Short mmCIF file of C-alpha atoms in Angstrom, two decimals:
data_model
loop_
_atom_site.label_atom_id
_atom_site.label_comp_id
_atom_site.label_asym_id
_atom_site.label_seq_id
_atom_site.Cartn_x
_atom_site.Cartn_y
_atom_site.Cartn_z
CA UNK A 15 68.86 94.21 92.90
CA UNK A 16 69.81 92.60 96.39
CA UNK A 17 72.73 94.43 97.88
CA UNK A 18 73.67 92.00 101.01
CA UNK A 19 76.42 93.07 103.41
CA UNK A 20 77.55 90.61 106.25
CA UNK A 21 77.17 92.50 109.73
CA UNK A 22 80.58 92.43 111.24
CA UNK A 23 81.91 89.99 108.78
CA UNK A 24 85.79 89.65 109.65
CA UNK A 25 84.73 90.24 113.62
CA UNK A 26 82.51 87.60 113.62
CA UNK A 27 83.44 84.95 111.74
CA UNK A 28 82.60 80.88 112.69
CA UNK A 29 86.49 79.65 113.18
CA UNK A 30 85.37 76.08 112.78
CA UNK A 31 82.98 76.39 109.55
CA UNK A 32 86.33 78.17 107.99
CA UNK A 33 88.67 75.94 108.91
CA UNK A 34 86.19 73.30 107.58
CA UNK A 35 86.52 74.87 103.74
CA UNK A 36 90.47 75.66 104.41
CA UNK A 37 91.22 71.89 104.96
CA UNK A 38 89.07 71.42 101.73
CA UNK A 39 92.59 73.20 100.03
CA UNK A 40 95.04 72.70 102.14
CA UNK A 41 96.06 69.41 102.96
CA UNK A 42 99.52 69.63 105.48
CA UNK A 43 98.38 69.60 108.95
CA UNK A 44 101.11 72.12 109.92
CA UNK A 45 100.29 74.69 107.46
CA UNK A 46 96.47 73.97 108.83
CA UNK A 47 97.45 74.68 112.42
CA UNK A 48 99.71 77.60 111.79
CA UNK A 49 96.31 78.99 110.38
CA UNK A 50 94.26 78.29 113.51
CA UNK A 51 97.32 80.27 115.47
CA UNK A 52 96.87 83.31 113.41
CA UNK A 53 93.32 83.14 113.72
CA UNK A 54 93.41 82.75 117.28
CA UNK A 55 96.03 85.32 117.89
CA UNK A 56 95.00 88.16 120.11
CA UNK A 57 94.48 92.06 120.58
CA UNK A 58 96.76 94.23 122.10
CA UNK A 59 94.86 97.39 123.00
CA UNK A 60 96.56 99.92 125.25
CA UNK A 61 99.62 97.55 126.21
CA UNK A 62 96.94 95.11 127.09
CA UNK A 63 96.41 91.46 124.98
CA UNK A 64 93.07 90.46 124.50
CA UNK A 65 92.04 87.17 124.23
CA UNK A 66 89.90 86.78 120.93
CA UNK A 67 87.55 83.78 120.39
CA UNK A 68 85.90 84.58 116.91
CA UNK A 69 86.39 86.43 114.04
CA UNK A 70 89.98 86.67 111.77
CA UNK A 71 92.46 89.71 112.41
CA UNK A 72 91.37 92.65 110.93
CA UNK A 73 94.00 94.06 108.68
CA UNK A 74 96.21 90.92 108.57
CA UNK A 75 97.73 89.88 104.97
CA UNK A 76 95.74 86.35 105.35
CA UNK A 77 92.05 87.59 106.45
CA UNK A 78 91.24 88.50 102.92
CA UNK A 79 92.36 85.14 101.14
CA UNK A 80 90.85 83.59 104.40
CA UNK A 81 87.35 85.09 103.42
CA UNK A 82 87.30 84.19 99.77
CA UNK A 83 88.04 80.76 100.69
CA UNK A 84 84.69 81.04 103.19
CA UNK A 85 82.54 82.44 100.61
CA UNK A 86 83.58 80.40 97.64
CA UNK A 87 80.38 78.28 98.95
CA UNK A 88 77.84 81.27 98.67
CA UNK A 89 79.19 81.86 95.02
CA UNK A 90 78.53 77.95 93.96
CA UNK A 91 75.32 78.29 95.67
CA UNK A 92 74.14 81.55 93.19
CA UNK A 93 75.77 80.05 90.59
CA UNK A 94 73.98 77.06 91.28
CA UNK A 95 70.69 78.89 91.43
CA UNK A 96 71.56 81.22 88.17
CA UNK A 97 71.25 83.83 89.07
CA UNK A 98 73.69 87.10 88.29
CA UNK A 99 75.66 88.30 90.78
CA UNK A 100 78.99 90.93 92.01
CA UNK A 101 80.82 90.14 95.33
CA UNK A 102 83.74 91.67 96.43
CA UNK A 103 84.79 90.05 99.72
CA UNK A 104 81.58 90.66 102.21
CA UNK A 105 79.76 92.66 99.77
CA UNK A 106 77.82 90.79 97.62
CA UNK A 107 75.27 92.50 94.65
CA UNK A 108 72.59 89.95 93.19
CA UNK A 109 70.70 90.87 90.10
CA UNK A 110 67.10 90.32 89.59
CA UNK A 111 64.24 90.89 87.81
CA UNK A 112 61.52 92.33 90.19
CA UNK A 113 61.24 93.44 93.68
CA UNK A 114 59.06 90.38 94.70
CA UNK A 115 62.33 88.07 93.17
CA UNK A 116 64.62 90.06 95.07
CA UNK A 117 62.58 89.15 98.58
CA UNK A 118 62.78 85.99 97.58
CA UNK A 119 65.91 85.75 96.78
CA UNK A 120 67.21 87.82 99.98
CA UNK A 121 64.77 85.46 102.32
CA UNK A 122 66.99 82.33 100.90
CA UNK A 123 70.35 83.70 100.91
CA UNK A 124 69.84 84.99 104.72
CA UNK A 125 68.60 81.68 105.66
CA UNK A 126 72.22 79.94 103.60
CA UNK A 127 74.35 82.44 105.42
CA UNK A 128 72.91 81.98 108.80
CA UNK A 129 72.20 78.00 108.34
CA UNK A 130 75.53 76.89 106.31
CA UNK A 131 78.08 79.86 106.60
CA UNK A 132 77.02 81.03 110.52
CA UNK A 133 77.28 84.22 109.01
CA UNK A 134 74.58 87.59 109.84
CA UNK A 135 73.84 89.83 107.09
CA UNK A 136 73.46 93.17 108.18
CA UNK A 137 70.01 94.64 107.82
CA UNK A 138 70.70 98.16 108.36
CA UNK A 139 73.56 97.52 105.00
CA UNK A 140 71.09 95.21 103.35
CA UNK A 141 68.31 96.20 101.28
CA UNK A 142 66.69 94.78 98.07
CA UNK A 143 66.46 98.24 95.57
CA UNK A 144 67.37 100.07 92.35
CA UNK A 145 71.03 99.63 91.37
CA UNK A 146 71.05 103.36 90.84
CA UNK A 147 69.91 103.74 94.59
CA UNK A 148 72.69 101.48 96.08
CA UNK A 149 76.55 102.07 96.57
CA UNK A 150 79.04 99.26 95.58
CA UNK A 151 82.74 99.68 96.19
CA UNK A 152 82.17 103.86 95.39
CA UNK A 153 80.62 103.13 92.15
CA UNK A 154 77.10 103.41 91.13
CA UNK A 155 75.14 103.84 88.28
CA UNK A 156 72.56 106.13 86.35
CA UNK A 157 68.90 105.25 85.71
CA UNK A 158 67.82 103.04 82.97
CA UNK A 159 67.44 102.49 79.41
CA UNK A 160 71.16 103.48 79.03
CA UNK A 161 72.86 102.70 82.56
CA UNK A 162 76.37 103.97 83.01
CA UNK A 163 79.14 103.58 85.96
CA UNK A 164 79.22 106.73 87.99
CA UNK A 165 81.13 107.60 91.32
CA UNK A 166 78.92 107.45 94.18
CA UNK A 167 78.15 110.71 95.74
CA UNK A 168 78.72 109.41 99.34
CA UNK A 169 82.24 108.59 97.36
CA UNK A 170 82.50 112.51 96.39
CA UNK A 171 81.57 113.56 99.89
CA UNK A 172 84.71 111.75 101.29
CA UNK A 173 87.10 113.24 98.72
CA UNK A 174 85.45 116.66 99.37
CA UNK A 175 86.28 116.18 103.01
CA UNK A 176 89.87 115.01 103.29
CA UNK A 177 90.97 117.70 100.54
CA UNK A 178 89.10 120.34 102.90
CA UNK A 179 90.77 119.04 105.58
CA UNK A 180 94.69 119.22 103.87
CA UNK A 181 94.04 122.56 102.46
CA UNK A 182 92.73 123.96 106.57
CA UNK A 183 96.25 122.62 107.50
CA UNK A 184 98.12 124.17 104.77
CA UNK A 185 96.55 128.06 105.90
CA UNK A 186 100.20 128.14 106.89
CA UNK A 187 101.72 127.06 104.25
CA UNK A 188 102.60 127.89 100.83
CA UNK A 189 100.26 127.32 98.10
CA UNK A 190 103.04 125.08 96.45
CA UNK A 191 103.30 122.73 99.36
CA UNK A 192 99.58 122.33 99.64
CA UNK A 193 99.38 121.35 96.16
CA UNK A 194 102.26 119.32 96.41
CA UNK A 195 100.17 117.00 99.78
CA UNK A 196 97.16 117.31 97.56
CA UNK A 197 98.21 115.58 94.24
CA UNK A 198 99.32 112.13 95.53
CA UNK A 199 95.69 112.45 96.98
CA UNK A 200 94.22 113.35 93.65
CA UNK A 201 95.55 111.02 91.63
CA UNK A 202 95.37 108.17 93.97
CA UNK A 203 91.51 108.87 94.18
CA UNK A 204 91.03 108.79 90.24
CA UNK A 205 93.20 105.72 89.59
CA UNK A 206 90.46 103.92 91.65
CA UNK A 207 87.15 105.76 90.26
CA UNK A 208 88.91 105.39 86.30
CA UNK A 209 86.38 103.55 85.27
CA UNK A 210 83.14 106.24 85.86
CA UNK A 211 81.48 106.45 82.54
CA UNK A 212 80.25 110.23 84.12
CA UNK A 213 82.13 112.80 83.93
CA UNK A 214 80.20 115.41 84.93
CA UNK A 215 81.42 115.27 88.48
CA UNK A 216 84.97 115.30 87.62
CA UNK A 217 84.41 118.52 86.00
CA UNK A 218 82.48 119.98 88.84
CA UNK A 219 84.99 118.39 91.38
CA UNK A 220 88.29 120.28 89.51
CA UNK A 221 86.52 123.75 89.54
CA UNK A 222 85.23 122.87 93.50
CA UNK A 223 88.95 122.18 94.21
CA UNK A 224 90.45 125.36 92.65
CA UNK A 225 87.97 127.59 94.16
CA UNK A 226 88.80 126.10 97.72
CA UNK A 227 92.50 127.38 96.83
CA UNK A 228 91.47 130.63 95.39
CA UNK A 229 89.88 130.91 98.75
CA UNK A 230 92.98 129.68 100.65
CA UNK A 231 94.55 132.24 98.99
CA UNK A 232 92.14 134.92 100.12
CA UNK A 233 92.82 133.65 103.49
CA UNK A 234 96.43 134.08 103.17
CA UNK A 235 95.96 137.80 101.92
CA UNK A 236 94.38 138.56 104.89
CA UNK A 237 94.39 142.61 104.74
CA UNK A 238 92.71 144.88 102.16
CA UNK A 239 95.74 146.49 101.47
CA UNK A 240 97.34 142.98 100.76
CA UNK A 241 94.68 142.05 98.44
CA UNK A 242 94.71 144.70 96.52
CA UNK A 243 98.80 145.05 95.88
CA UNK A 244 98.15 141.00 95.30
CA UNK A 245 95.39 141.12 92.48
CA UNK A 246 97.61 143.70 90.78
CA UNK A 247 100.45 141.60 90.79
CA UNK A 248 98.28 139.43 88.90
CA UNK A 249 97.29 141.28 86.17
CA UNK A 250 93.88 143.05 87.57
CA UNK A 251 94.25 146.80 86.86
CA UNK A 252 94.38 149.46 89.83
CA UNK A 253 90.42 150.31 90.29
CA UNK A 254 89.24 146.77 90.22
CA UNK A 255 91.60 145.38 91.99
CA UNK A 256 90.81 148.20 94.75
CA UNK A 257 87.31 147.29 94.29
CA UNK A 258 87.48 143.42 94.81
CA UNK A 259 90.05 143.71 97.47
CA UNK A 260 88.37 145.55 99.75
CA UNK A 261 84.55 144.64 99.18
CA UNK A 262 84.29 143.24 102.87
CA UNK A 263 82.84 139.56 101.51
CA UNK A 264 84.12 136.13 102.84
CA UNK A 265 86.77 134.02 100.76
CA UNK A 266 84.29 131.87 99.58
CA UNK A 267 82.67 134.12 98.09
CA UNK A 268 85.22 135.82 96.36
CA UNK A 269 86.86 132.48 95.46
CA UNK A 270 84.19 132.18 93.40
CA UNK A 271 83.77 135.73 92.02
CA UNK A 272 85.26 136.77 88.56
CA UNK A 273 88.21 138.94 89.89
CA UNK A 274 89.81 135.89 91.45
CA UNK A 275 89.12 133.72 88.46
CA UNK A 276 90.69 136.40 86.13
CA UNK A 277 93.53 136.59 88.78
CA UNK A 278 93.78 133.09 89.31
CA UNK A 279 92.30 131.09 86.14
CA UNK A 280 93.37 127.40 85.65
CA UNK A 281 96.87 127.92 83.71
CA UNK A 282 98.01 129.66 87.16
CA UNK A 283 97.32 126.37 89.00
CA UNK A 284 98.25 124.40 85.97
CA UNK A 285 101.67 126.00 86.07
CA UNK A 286 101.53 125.47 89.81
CA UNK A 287 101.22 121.42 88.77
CA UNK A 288 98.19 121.10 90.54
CA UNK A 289 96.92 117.59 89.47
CA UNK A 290 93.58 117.51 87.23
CA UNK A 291 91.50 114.85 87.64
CA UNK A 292 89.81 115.68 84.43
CA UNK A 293 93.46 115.16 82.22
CA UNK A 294 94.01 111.98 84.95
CA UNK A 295 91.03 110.38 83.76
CA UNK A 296 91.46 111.12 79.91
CA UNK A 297 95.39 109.97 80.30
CA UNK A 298 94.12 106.85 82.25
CA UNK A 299 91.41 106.13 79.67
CA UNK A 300 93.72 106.51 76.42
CA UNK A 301 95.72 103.83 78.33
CA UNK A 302 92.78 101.47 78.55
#
């Protein structure tokens, strides 16, 4: 496979070569110059407006359509060479065969970019490898014979880190209203991955999340004395709970220990409407 990715794509764009393809569409000369205003719009940066004299405005409704419209011409030249391909606005997956095709193949389509499109593609992005290696959009997939779609784990990493991040700011804070910042999170996250034929990591990312809140809730205890008259309250009789409340360990540890998962099993946050991403999935499936 050649995964290509356009260094600086949107900063660095030739004005002139995409104004070339837009007239190939558009045909009023107003509409055409209103274009080459937004293009050549500037920065403001700390009160200050920057002139800018390449590149499309990051962020702006038009750079995306703008783009597609640019690299239209490298997806008539693949298809014009056969061969399979993926792009998604700068990122660009080309199937092949062999590792010697896919030098090939990434010699020529550096040499279109740079010679037709004025376009870089980014070598430190770029690499000619194992679909199973590379990361495309958050997705990847499993070795062969029987390839499926899988989340990346770079993907997983991110997810781990903002919900580590919401639950440190919610020490404060209820368990409720953590859960309640967390599930627009969740279910935003697995609307977007729905289509991971693995679910392995979904499983292993619901019981990673609910032991970071059975540690949050550790936190919250604070005291011995606390934890104890806490685990009682949920159902842990009077010598274990004295046991696990005052066994000196850190809440990671005991938010993964079996006292807090007796305490604090999965219908507790279920009833607390903490969102699964295991039942998000299966609902979003059954809806496919």
């Amino acid at each position: 496979m050649v995964d290509i990715d356009l260094e600086k794509f949107f900063d660095r764009v030739n004005r002139d070569v995409l104004m070339s393809r837009v007239s190939r569409c558009v045909r009023d000369a107003r509409v055409l110059k209103l274009i080459r205003r937004f293009l050549e719009a500037g920065m403001m940066q700390e009160g200050i407006v920057t002139v800018r004299t390449e590149g499309t405005p990051q962020g702006g409704p038009l750079s995306p359509l703008l783009s597609n419209m640019l690299l239209t011409d490298l997806d008539r030249e693949l298809e014009r060479r056969r061969l399979a391909f993926c792009r998604y606005a700068d990122d660009c997956n080309i199937y092949v065969c062999s590792r010697v095709a896919g030098e090939r193949v990434m010699s020529g389509i550096r040499a279109y970019h740079e010679e037709v499109l004025r376009l870089h593609i980014n070598p430190a992005k770029s690499a000619v490898a194992r679909p199973w290696s590379r990361v495309f959009l958050g997705y990847s997939v499993t070795a062969p014979r029987q390839p499926r779609l899988r989340i990346a784990a770079s993907s997983v990493q991110r997810l781990q880190q903002r919900i580590r991040e919401q639950i440190r700011r919610g020490r404060g804070r209820s368990l409720a209203h953590t859960i309640e910042d967390l599930n627009p999170l969740l279910r935003g996250w697995m609307g977007y991955f729905q289509h991971t034929q693995s679910r392995r990591v979904i499983e292993t990312l619901d019981e990673w999340l609910r032991r970071r809140l059975r540690g949050l809730l550790w936190r919250q205890w604070k005291r011995p004395a606390t934890r104890v008259r806490k685990l009682r309250q949920l159902g842990l009789d009077d010598e274990r709970a004295w046991r696990s409340g005052a066994n000196g360990r850190g809440p990671w540890w005991n938010a993964g220990a079996t006292h807090m998962n007796a305490a604090v099993p999965t219908a507790y946050f279920t009833r607390m409407g903490l969102a699964s991403l295991m039942v998000i999935h299966q609902r979003l499936q059954r809806v496919r």
